[in-house]
Amino acid sequence: MIDRDPHQMLEGMAIACYAIGAETAYIYIRGEFALGARIVEQALGEARAKGYIGRNILGTGVNIEMWLHRGAGAYICGEETALLESLEGKRGLPRVKPPFPATHGLYNKPTVVNNVETLANLPHIINRGAEWFASIGSPPKSTGTRIFCVSGHIKRPGNYEVPMGITFRELIDEHAGGMRSDKKLKAIIPGGASAAFFTDRHLDVKLDFESVAQAGSMLGSGGVTVMEEGTSMVWAALRLMEFFYHESCGKCTPCREGTSWLVQTMRRIVAKRGRMEDLETLTDLCQNIAGRTVCAFGDAAIAPVLSTLQHWRDEYEELIREAEAAGLADLPELILPMAVRH
Ligand code: SF4
């Protein structure tokens, strides 16, 4: 969105600043998104040149300055308090809450943290009215549109802005062109890496916050990943688990150590050295991470493991049975090198 129309977001930020009387706003963009940073920097220059931001905006006496800050590429800096720490020049570690940013935010000042999509909606809501916005989507709570980034085994991966409340089937078949081959859909990640997996039984679930939560997952970032028949769900969960292991900031023990143990146990299963009791170990590890961490990352990290165990336990068991049949399950632990955390 910001690389196509950055001014929508800047205008939304100016509206938000005006509404709360803030005179300074920061755009935090993750380090890898260099193109986006260049585009936003240019847009800030254009807005400044036109007098839309800066001091005494269009002679109104209103002052709003905006600054762009590039992160160093940490997933956890999407968590609002880690983002604030990073913005203050510290290591991006989540803060213990309360206090919340609304009272103790950036430099300990009251702070509003919002995402690009929310801010970009503001100019349209101001121009057309809240009733117009609320008339789109899935009332009462999921109104308006949402941008879904659809990827995976589909014909047309991409970003699709649709009214909230359409079904996964409509999003995948009508917008993303359907499955890329004649293989059937096997799994959907409905809202980014931290959302519990759905199966083909969830195709008619509505894409709104309440419906997806009721079905056992979350809309999260709006990143929808589609997987076809033949995909190994144990592999898919392991790949996500490796990501979470790498991105855990390490502040709290259940997440720091738990993600590492989950990866090692899952790698053993995938390498066909697993034992049936590993499945209980996986569940036990997840239960000891859930609700015991400083931020929501811990709960997010276990979603791929728990949901694949729930829907595709037979795939885990099959790999373990193969290990047992080959006599590999009794061999010493398989230690594979772990990626270095930064
Ligand atoms: Fe860091 Fe994980 Fe704890 Fe969040 S849950 S503070 S990411 S160690």
CSV table of C-alpha atoms and ligand atoms in Angstrom, one decimal:
chain,number,residue,atom,x,y,z
A,1,MET,CA,0.0,0.0,0.0
A,2,ILE,CA,2.6,2.6,1.0
A,3,ASP,CA,4.6,1.9,-2.2
A,4,ARG,CA,1.6,2.7,-4.4
A,5,ASP,CA,0.0,5.5,-2.5
A,6,PRO,CA,2.0,6.7,0.5
A,7,HIS,CA,0.1,10.0,0.7
A,8,GLN,CA,-3.0,8.1,1.9
A,9,MET,CA,-1.1,7.1,5.0
A,10,LEU,CA,0.5,10.5,5.5
A,11,GLU,CA,-2.9,12.2,5.3
A,12,GLY,CA,-4.3,9.6,7.8
A,13,MET,CA,-1.5,10.3,10.1
A,14,ALA,CA,-2.1,14.1,9.9
A,15,ILE,CA,-5.7,13.5,10.7
A,16,ALA,CA,-4.9,11.3,13.7
A,17,CYS,CA,-2.3,13.8,15.0
A,18,TYR,CA,-4.8,16.6,14.7
A,19,ALA,CA,-7.5,14.6,16.5
A,20,ILE,CA,-5.3,14.0,19.5
A,21,GLY,CA,-3.3,17.2,19.4
A,22,ALA,CA,0.0,15.5,18.7
A,23,GLU,CA,2.7,17.5,16.9
A,24,THR,CA,5.2,14.7,16.1
A,25,ALA,CA,4.6,11.4,14.3
A,26,TYR,CA,7.0,8.6,13.4
A,27,ILE,CA,6.7,6.1,10.6
A,28,TYR,CA,8.5,2.9,11.6
A,29,ILE,CA,9.3,0.7,8.6
A,30,ARG,CA,11.2,-2.6,8.9
A,31,GLY,CA,14.7,-2.6,7.6
A,32,GLU,CA,14.2,-5.0,4.7
A,33,PHE,CA,11.6,-2.8,3.1
A,34,ALA,CA,14.2,-0.4,1.5
A,35,LEU,CA,12.0,0.4,-1.5
A,36,GLY,CA,9.1,1.4,0.7
A,37,ALA,CA,11.4,3.5,2.9
A,38,ARG,CA,12.6,5.4,-0.2
A,39,ILE,CA,9.1,6.0,-1.4
A,40,VAL,CA,7.8,7.2,1.9
A,41,GLU,CA,10.9,9.5,2.3
A,42,GLN,CA,10.1,11.0,-1.1
A,43,ALA,CA,6.4,11.4,-0.2
A,44,LEU,CA,7.3,13.1,3.1
A,45,GLY,CA,9.4,15.6,1.0
A,46,GLU,CA,6.5,16.2,-1.3
A,47,ALA,CA,4.1,16.8,1.5
A,48,ARG,CA,6.5,19.1,3.3
A,49,ALA,CA,7.1,21.1,0.1
A,50,LYS,CA,3.3,21.6,-0.3
A,51,GLY,CA,3.0,22.7,3.3
A,52,TYR,CA,0.8,19.7,4.3
A,53,ILE,CA,3.2,18.8,7.1
A,54,GLY,CA,5.6,20.9,9.1
A,55,ARG,CA,5.0,24.1,11.0
A,56,ASN,CA,1.9,26.2,10.6
A,57,ILE,CA,0.3,23.8,8.1
A,58,LEU,CA,-1.5,25.8,5.3
A,59,GLY,CA,-1.5,28.8,7.6
A,60,THR,CA,-3.8,27.1,10.2
A,61,GLY,CA,-1.3,27.4,13.1
A,62,VAL,CA,-1.3,23.6,13.3
A,63,ASN,CA,2.2,22.0,13.6
A,64,ILE,CA,2.7,18.3,12.7
A,65,GLU,CA,6.2,16.9,11.9
A,66,MET,CA,6.7,13.4,10.6
A,67,TRP,CA,9.8,11.3,10.7
A,68,LEU,CA,10.7,8.1,9.0
A,69,HIS,CA,12.6,5.5,11.0
A,70,ARG,CA,14.0,2.3,9.5
A,71,GLY,CA,14.2,-0.7,11.8
A,72,ALA,CA,16.9,-3.4,11.6
A,73,GLY,CA,14.6,-6.2,10.4
A,74,ALA,CA,13.1,-7.8,13.5
A,75,TYR,CA,9.7,-9.4,13.4
A,76,ILE,CA,9.1,-8.6,17.1
A,77,CYS,CA,9.4,-4.9,16.3
A,78,GLY,CA,5.8,-5.3,15.0
A,79,GLU,CA,4.8,-5.6,18.6
A,80,GLU,CA,4.0,-2.0,19.6
A,81,THR,CA,6.2,-1.7,22.7
A,82,ALA,CA,9.2,-3.4,21.0
A,83,LEU,CA,8.7,-1.0,18.2
A,84,LEU,CA,8.8,1.9,20.7
A,85,GLU,CA,12.0,0.6,22.3
A,86,SER,CA,13.5,0.3,18.9
A,87,LEU,CA,12.4,3.8,18.0
A,88,GLU,CA,14.1,5.0,21.1
A,89,GLY,CA,17.3,3.5,19.8
A,90,LYS,CA,17.3,0.5,22.1
A,91,ARG,CA,17.1,-3.3,21.4
A,92,GLY,CA,13.6,-4.1,20.2
A,93,LEU,CA,12.3,-6.0,23.3
A,94,PRO,CA,8.6,-5.9,24.3
A,95,ARG,CA,7.8,-4.0,27.5
A,96,VAL,CA,5.9,-5.5,30.3
A,97,LYS,CA,2.3,-4.1,30.2
A,98,PRO,CA,0.7,-2.2,31.9
A,99,PRO,CA,1.5,0.6,31.6
A,100,PHE,CA,0.3,0.8,28.0
A,101,PRO,CA,1.6,3.1,25.3
A,102,ALA,CA,-1.6,5.3,25.5
A,103,THR,CA,-0.2,6.6,28.9
A,104,HIS,CA,3.5,5.6,28.8
A,105,GLY,CA,4.6,5.3,25.2
A,106,LEU,CA,7.5,6.8,23.2
A,107,TYR,CA,9.9,8.5,25.6
A,108,ASN,CA,7.4,7.8,28.3
A,109,LYS,CA,4.8,10.1,26.7
A,110,PRO,CA,1.2,9.2,25.7
A,111,THR,CA,1.4,7.5,22.3
A,112,VAL,CA,-0.9,6.1,19.7
A,113,VAL,CA,0.5,3.2,17.7
A,114,ASN,CA,-1.5,2.3,14.6
A,115,ASN,CA,-0.9,0.4,11.4
A,116,VAL,CA,-0.7,1.6,7.8
A,117,GLU,CA,-4.0,0.2,6.8
A,118,THR,CA,-6.0,1.8,9.6
A,119,LEU,CA,-4.4,5.2,9.0
A,120,ALA,CA,-4.9,5.0,5.3
A,121,ASN,CA,-8.6,4.5,5.9
A,122,LEU,CA,-9.0,7.8,7.7
A,123,PRO,CA,-9.1,10.2,4.8
A,124,HIS,CA,-11.9,8.2,3.2
A,125,ILE,CA,-13.9,8.0,6.4
A,126,ILE,CA,-13.5,11.8,6.9
A,127,ASN,CA,-14.5,12.5,3.4
A,128,ARG,CA,-17.4,10.0,3.1
A,129,GLY,CA,-18.5,9.6,6.7
A,130,ALA,CA,-18.4,6.9,9.3
A,131,GLU,CA,-21.8,5.5,8.2
A,132,TRP,CA,-20.5,5.0,4.7
A,133,PHE,CA,-17.6,3.0,6.1
A,134,ALA,CA,-19.7,1.0,8.5
A,135,SER,CA,-22.1,0.1,5.6
A,136,ILE,CA,-19.3,-1.9,4.0
A,137,GLY,CA,-18.3,-5.3,5.3
A,138,SER,CA,-19.5,-7.5,8.1
A,139,PRO,CA,-21.3,-5.5,10.9
A,140,PRO,CA,-21.3,-4.9,13.8
A,141,LYS,CA,-17.5,-5.3,14.4
A,142,SER,CA,-15.8,-6.0,11.1
A,143,THR,CA,-16.8,-3.1,9.0
A,144,GLY,CA,-15.0,-1.7,6.0
A,145,THR,CA,-12.5,-3.3,3.7
A,146,ARG,CA,-9.4,-5.2,4.4
A,147,ILE,CA,-6.3,-6.0,2.3
A,148,PHE,CA,-5.5,-9.7,2.2
A,149,CYS,CA,-2.2,-10.8,0.9
A,150,VAL,CA,-2.9,-14.1,-0.7
A,151,SER,CA,0.0,-16.5,-1.5
A,152,GLY,CA,0.8,-20.2,-1.9
A,153,HIS,CA,-0.6,-22.7,-4.4
A,154,ILE,CA,-3.0,-20.4,-6.1
A,155,LYS,CA,-3.1,-19.0,-9.6
A,156,ARG,CA,-2.9,-15.3,-8.8
A,157,PRO,CA,-0.9,-14.5,-5.7
A,158,GLY,CA,-1.3,-10.8,-4.7
A,159,ASN,CA,-2.9,-8.2,-2.5
A,160,TYR,CA,-6.6,-8.0,-2.7
A,161,GLU,CA,-8.7,-5.3,-1.0
A,162,VAL,CA,-12.2,-6.7,-0.4
A,163,PRO,CA,-15.1,-6.0,1.9
A,164,MET,CA,-14.8,-7.8,5.3
A,165,GLY,CA,-17.1,-10.8,5.5
A,166,ILE,CA,-16.6,-12.5,2.1
A,167,THR,CA,-15.6,-16.1,2.5
A,168,PHE,CA,-12.2,-17.8,2.1
A,169,ARG,CA,-13.8,-19.6,-0.9
A,170,GLU,CA,-14.6,-16.3,-2.6
A,171,LEU,CA,-11.2,-14.8,-1.9
A,172,ILE,CA,-9.3,-17.8,-3.2
A,173,ASP,CA,-11.6,-18.8,-6.1
A,174,GLU,CA,-12.9,-15.4,-7.4
A,175,HIS,CA,-10.0,-13.1,-6.6
A,176,ALA,CA,-6.9,-15.2,-6.4
A,177,GLY,CA,-7.9,-17.4,-9.4
A,178,GLY,CA,-8.4,-20.6,-7.6
A,179,MET,CA,-5.9,-23.5,-7.1
A,180,ARG,CA,-2.9,-23.4,-9.4
A,181,SER,CA,-3.4,-27.1,-10.5
A,182,ASP,CA,-6.1,-29.7,-10.2
A,183,LYS,CA,-4.9,-30.6,-6.7
A,184,LYS,CA,-7.4,-29.9,-4.0
A,185,LEU,CA,-7.0,-27.3,-1.3
A,186,LYS,CA,-5.5,-28.9,1.8
A,187,ALA,CA,-4.8,-26.0,4.3
A,188,ILE,CA,-5.1,-22.3,4.7
A,189,ILE,CA,-3.2,-20.1,7.1
A,190,PRO,CA,-5.8,-17.4,7.6
A,191,GLY,CA,-3.9,-14.5,9.0
A,192,GLY,CA,-0.1,-14.7,8.9
A,193,ALA,CA,2.4,-17.1,10.4
A,194,SER,CA,1.0,-16.8,13.9
A,195,ALA,CA,-2.6,-17.9,12.9
A,196,ALA,CA,-3.7,-21.4,13.5
A,197,PHE,CA,-4.1,-23.5,10.3
A,198,PHE,CA,-7.5,-24.0,8.7
A,199,THR,CA,-8.5,-27.0,6.5
A,200,ASP,CA,-10.7,-27.3,3.5
A,201,ARG,CA,-13.7,-27.5,5.9
A,202,HIS,CA,-13.2,-23.8,6.7
A,203,LEU,CA,-13.5,-22.5,3.1
A,204,ASP,CA,-16.9,-21.0,3.9
A,205,VAL,CA,-15.8,-19.2,7.0
A,206,LYS,CA,-16.3,-15.5,6.6
A,207,LEU,CA,-13.2,-13.3,6.5
A,208,ASP,CA,-14.1,-11.2,9.6
A,209,PHE,CA,-12.6,-11.1,13.0
A,210,GLU,CA,-15.5,-12.7,14.8
A,211,SER,CA,-16.1,-15.6,12.4
A,212,VAL,CA,-12.4,-16.5,12.1
A,213,ALA,CA,-12.0,-16.4,15.9
A,214,GLN,CA,-15.0,-18.5,16.4
A,215,ALA,CA,-13.6,-21.1,14.0
A,216,GLY,CA,-10.4,-21.2,16.1
A,217,SER,CA,-7.9,-18.9,14.4
A,218,MET,CA,-7.4,-15.2,13.8
A,219,LEU,CA,-7.3,-12.8,10.9
A,220,GLY,CA,-4.1,-11.3,12.2
A,221,SER,CA,-2.0,-9.6,9.5
A,222,GLY,CA,-4.3,-10.6,6.7
A,223,GLY,CA,-1.6,-12.8,5.2
A,224,VAL,CA,-3.5,-15.8,3.7
A,225,THR,CA,-1.4,-18.7,2.6
A,226,VAL,CA,-3.0,-21.6,0.6
A,227,MET,CA,-1.6,-25.1,0.5
A,228,GLU,CA,-2.6,-27.9,-1.8
A,229,GLU,CA,-3.0,-31.6,-1.3
A,230,GLY,CA,0.5,-33.2,-1.1
A,231,THR,CA,2.0,-30.6,1.1
A,232,SER,CA,3.5,-32.0,4.3
A,233,MET,CA,1.9,-30.3,7.1
A,234,VAL,CA,4.6,-31.4,9.5
A,235,TRP,CA,7.2,-29.7,7.3
A,236,ALA,CA,5.1,-26.6,6.9
A,237,ALA,CA,4.7,-26.3,10.7
A,238,LEU,CA,8.5,-26.9,11.2
A,239,ARG,CA,9.3,-24.2,8.7
A,240,LEU,CA,7.1,-21.7,10.6
A,241,MET,CA,8.5,-22.9,13.9
A,242,GLU,CA,12.1,-22.3,12.7
A,243,PHE,CA,11.0,-18.8,11.8
A,244,PHE,CA,9.6,-18.2,15.3
A,245,TYR,CA,12.7,-19.7,17.0
A,246,HIS,CA,14.8,-17.3,15.0
A,247,GLU,CA,12.7,-14.3,15.7
A,248,SER,CA,12.1,-14.9,19.4
A,249,CYS,CA,13.7,-11.9,21.1
A,250,GLY,CA,14.8,-14.0,24.0
A,251,LYS,CA,13.4,-11.9,26.8
A,252,CYS,CA,11.4,-14.6,28.5
A,253,THR,CA,12.4,-18.2,29.1
A,254,PRO,CA,9.2,-20.1,27.9
A,255,CYS,CA,9.4,-18.5,24.5
A,256,ARG,CA,13.2,-18.4,24.2
A,257,GLU,CA,13.8,-22.0,25.3
A,258,GLY,CA,10.4,-23.4,24.2
A,259,THR,CA,10.7,-22.4,20.6
A,260,SER,CA,14.2,-24.0,20.5
A,261,TRP,CA,12.9,-27.3,21.9
A,262,LEU,CA,9.9,-27.3,19.6
A,263,VAL,CA,12.2,-26.9,16.6
A,264,GLN,CA,14.5,-29.7,17.8
A,265,THR,CA,11.7,-32.1,18.5
A,266,MET,CA,10.0,-31.4,15.2
A,267,ARG,CA,13.2,-31.7,13.2
A,268,ARG,CA,13.7,-35.1,14.8
A,269,ILE,CA,10.2,-36.2,13.6
A,270,VAL,CA,10.8,-34.8,10.1
A,271,ALA,CA,14.2,-36.5,9.9
A,272,LYS,CA,12.4,-39.8,10.8
A,273,ARG,CA,14.0,-40.2,14.2
A,274,GLY,CA,10.9,-39.4,16.1
A,275,ARG,CA,9.1,-41.3,18.8
A,276,MET,CA,5.4,-41.4,19.6
A,277,GLU,CA,6.0,-39.7,23.0
A,278,ASP,CA,7.4,-36.7,21.0
A,279,LEU,CA,3.8,-35.8,20.2
A,280,GLU,CA,3.1,-35.4,23.9
A,281,THR,CA,6.3,-33.5,24.3
A,282,LEU,CA,5.2,-31.1,21.6
A,283,THR,CA,1.8,-30.5,23.2
A,284,ASP,CA,3.4,-30.1,26.7
A,285,LEU,CA,5.9,-27.6,25.4
A,286,CYS,CA,3.2,-25.6,23.7
A,287,GLN,CA,1.1,-25.6,26.9
A,288,ASN,CA,4.0,-24.3,28.9
A,289,ILE,CA,4.5,-21.4,26.5
A,290,ALA,CA,0.9,-20.4,26.2
A,291,GLY,CA,0.0,-17.5,28.4
A,292,ARG,CA,3.3,-17.5,30.2
A,293,THR,CA,5.2,-14.9,28.1
A,294,VAL,CA,5.8,-11.2,28.1
A,295,CYS,CA,4.1,-10.6,24.8
A,296,ALA,CA,1.7,-12.4,22.4
A,297,PHE,CA,4.6,-13.8,20.3
A,298,GLY,CA,4.7,-16.9,22.5
A,299,ASP,CA,1.0,-17.8,21.9
A,300,ALA,CA,1.5,-17.0,18.2
A,301,ALA,CA,4.5,-19.3,17.9
A,302,ILE,CA,2.7,-22.4,19.1
A,303,ALA,CA,-0.3,-22.0,16.8
A,304,PRO,CA,1.3,-23.8,13.8
A,305,VAL,CA,2.3,-26.8,15.9
A,306,LEU,CA,-0.9,-27.1,17.8
A,307,SER,CA,-3.2,-26.7,14.8
A,308,THR,CA,-1.3,-29.1,12.6
A,309,LEU,CA,-1.3,-31.6,15.5
A,310,GLN,CA,-5.1,-31.1,15.7
A,311,HIS,CA,-5.9,-31.4,12.0
A,312,TRP,CA,-3.1,-33.6,10.7
A,313,ARG,CA,-1.9,-35.7,13.6
A,314,ASP,CA,-1.9,-38.7,11.3
A,315,GLU,CA,1.0,-37.1,9.3
A,316,TYR,CA,3.1,-36.8,12.4
A,317,GLU,CA,2.3,-40.4,13.4
A,318,GLU,CA,3.1,-41.7,9.9
A,319,LEU,CA,6.6,-40.2,10.0
A,320,ILE,CA,7.2,-41.7,13.5
A,321,ARG,CA,5.9,-45.1,12.4
A,322,GLU,CA,8.3,-45.0,9.5
A,323,ALA,CA,11.1,-44.2,11.9
A,324,GLU,CA,10.1,-47.1,14.2
A,325,ALA,CA,9.8,-49.5,11.3
A,326,ALA,CA,13.3,-48.6,10.1
A,327,GLY,CA,14.7,-48.9,13.6
A,328,LEU,CA,15.7,-45.2,13.6
A,329,ALA,CA,13.6,-44.1,16.5
A,330,ASP,CA,15.9,-45.7,19.0
A,331,LEU,CA,19.1,-44.1,17.7
A,332,PRO,CA,20.7,-41.3,19.7
A,333,GLU,CA,19.2,-37.9,19.5
A,334,LEU,CA,19.7,-36.2,16.2
A,335,ILE,CA,21.3,-32.8,16.9
A,336,LEU,CA,21.0,-30.4,14.0
A,337,PRO,CA,22.7,-27.0,14.0
A,338,MET,CA,20.3,-24.2,15.0
A,339,ALA,CA,20.3,-20.9,13.2
A,340,VAL,CA,22.1,-18.1,15.1
A,341,ARG,CA,19.7,-15.7,16.8
A,342,HIS,CA,20.6,-12.0,16.6
B,1,SF4,FE1,10.4,-12.0,23.5
B,1,SF4,FE2,9.1,-14.2,22.9
B,1,SF4,FE3,9.0,-13.2,25.3
B,1,SF4,FE4,7.8,-11.9,23.3
B,1,SF4,S1,7.2,-13.9,24.1
B,1,SF4,S2,9.0,-11.0,24.9
B,1,SF4,S3,9.2,-12.4,21.7
B,1,SF4,S4,10.9,-14.0,24.3
